[in-house]
Amino acid sequence: MGEPAPRTEGDALARAVRAHEGRFGVPPTLGASAPGRVNLIGEHVDYCGGRVLPIAIGRRTACVASATHGPTRVLAADLAADNEWSPGEAAPRGSWQSYAQGVVEEVRALPGSAFCPELCVTIASDVPIGAGLSSSAAFEVSLGLLLTRAWGREVPRADLAMACWRAEQQYAGVPCGVMDQMVVARAEQGRAMLLDCGTGEVRMSPVPGDVALVVIDTGVRHRLGESEYPKRRAACERAAALLGVGALARADAGAVEQLPEDLRPVARHVISEDARTQRFAVCLAGGDLSGAGRAMNESHASLRDDYRVSCAELDWVASRAASMPGVFGARMTGGGFGGCVIAIASRAGGAGLHSVVVPEYEREFGRTCTVFEVRASEGARLERV
Ligand code: GLA
């Protein structure tokens, strides 16, 4: 196993450098990268003031840049068409250009000099799009870090993450929580990040070395989630307002019964998931992998039955994986409606997942899934180019 081979030969950084030289005719002088992420537990609670426990993964998005006398140009090296954009040109909501525009505007607005030198920028990524591994935060934070360096903005990582979060909200039009940008900007190698999205408090927690964290990508891409995500979020806001609490995740579990029937399952998921995240963190820190796995299985059931953001493929993979020897637990990760399952296993259990789940999944759904192990990796960093 191990992480799968990147999409083409070489990693994202090498591809970005090659594409940059090919398009702009000069080598880049500045580079930055940011990882994708897997959330171990704490799903759909970040926008309700809850606790989440993600890790950064080894797959990264890379940005490189060189100075130019012309206007700033941004090249998305992995796209075959419509792959170049300049600030000021059209950036329809949700397009890659809208993410770029949001980051450019938000980084420009951070404290620092009014002079922002013009740049040629090239971006390449090894994080699959729409798989629930946060390709968008990897894109935003890698570009954001590059621009803060190029434009002399010295900001703490949490501020960079918030600038990228605003970019996604206001320019790409996605009403996401803060989890993805925070972990992508701030993750540390070998550690999971317990983030309290209500208070902003962060606790880094070592991932035991004998644990295999295995991602199973169903290959289903989460289109439906685009319209369902804002609906779930709105339901949570309604429930919080009715209960008179700021953070739904911290409401009393008993209070759920006071809500109208349609809001009860939504609130039940959020409140129980927040508690499960805390329980999982304690289990992981104490080496109780069976307890951690149980919390993951319960999380999946809650996302499937109460929050209703799963799909047949995710349900099948999560339950098949969890039933295997040496696998402690499994659950969907990310926004849902497709994307990936994360399983926590012993080393031997992790190795078994590939040989069993891939052929059975293909028989069941007539399509392939991809299985790869992830390790808790470093967050955004500057790269030598
Ligand atoms: C997406 C969002 C996150 C979070 C997850 C669900 O990844 O970007 O903010 O809400 O879904 O946990």
mmCIF file of N, CA and C and ligand atoms in Angstrom, residues 37 43-44 46-47 176-177 179-180 229 334-335, ligand 1:
data_model
loop_
_atom_site.group_PDB
_atom_site.id
_atom_site.type_symbol
_atom_site.label_atom_id
_atom_site.label_comp_id
_atom_site.label_asym_id
_atom_site.label_seq_id
_atom_site.Cartn_x
_atom_site.Cartn_y
_atom_site.Cartn_z
ATOM 1 N N ARG A 37 -6.724 16.833 3.411
ATOM 2 C CA ARG A 37 -6.936 16.385 4.792
ATOM 3 C C ARG A 37 -7.940 15.237 4.848
ATOM 4 N N GLU A 43 -17.764 15.120 12.272
ATOM 5 C CA GLU A 43 -18.228 15.490 10.919
ATOM 6 C C GLU A 43 -19.494 16.315 10.992
ATOM 7 N N HIS A 44 -19.510 17.378 10.193
ATOM 8 C CA HIS A 44 -20.654 18.288 10.143
ATOM 9 C C HIS A 44 -20.938 18.880 11.520
ATOM 10 N N ASP A 46 -18.377 21.464 12.499
ATOM 11 C CA ASP A 46 -17.508 22.649 12.592
ATOM 12 C C ASP A 46 -18.303 23.944 12.491
ATOM 13 N N TYR A 47 -19.390 23.937 11.694
ATOM 14 C CA TYR A 47 -20.197 25.164 11.579
ATOM 15 C C TYR A 47 -21.253 25.255 12.689
ATOM 16 N N CYS A 176 -19.002 26.786 3.971
ATOM 17 C CA CYS A 176 -18.313 25.737 4.742
ATOM 18 C C CYS A 176 -17.954 26.222 6.150
ATOM 19 N N GLY A 177 -17.558 25.279 7.017
ATOM 20 C CA GLY A 177 -17.015 25.629 8.321
ATOM 21 C C GLY A 177 -15.513 25.901 8.196
ATOM 22 N N MET A 179 -12.982 24.017 9.557
ATOM 23 C CA MET A 179 -12.090 22.879 9.798
ATOM 24 C C MET A 179 -10.998 22.731 8.738
ATOM 25 N N ASP A 180 -11.388 22.744 7.463
ATOM 26 C CA ASP A 180 -10.446 22.369 6.409
ATOM 27 C C ASP A 180 -9.275 23.352 6.321
ATOM 28 N N TYR A 229 -25.611 20.574 1.451
ATOM 29 C CA TYR A 229 -24.783 21.134 2.527
ATOM 30 C C TYR A 229 -25.418 22.401 3.121
ATOM 31 N N GLY A 334 -15.539 13.796 5.541
ATOM 32 C CA GLY A 334 -15.802 14.967 4.692
ATOM 33 C C GLY A 334 -17.291 15.244 4.595
ATOM 34 N N GLY A 335 -17.663 16.014 3.591
ATOM 35 C CA GLY A 335 -19.039 16.492 3.462
ATOM 36 C C GLY A 335 -20.066 15.395 3.180
HETATM 37 C C1 GLA B 1 -16.799 20.074 4.202
HETATM 38 C C2 GLA B 1 -16.657 21.481 4.749
HETATM 39 C C3 GLA B 1 -16.172 21.459 6.200
HETATM 40 C C4 GLA B 1 -17.013 20.516 7.058
HETATM 41 C C5 GLA B 1 -17.171 19.160 6.366
HETATM 42 C C6 GLA B 1 -18.104 18.252 7.118
HETATM 43 O O1 GLA B 1 -15.539 19.484 4.108
HETATM 44 O O2 GLA B 1 -15.736 22.231 3.978
HETATM 45 O O3 GLA B 1 -16.170 22.760 6.736
HETATM 46 O O4 GLA B 1 -18.255 21.087 7.341
HETATM 47 O O5 GLA B 1 -17.643 19.289 5.041
HETATM 48 O O6 GLA B 1 -17.590 17.940 8.368
#
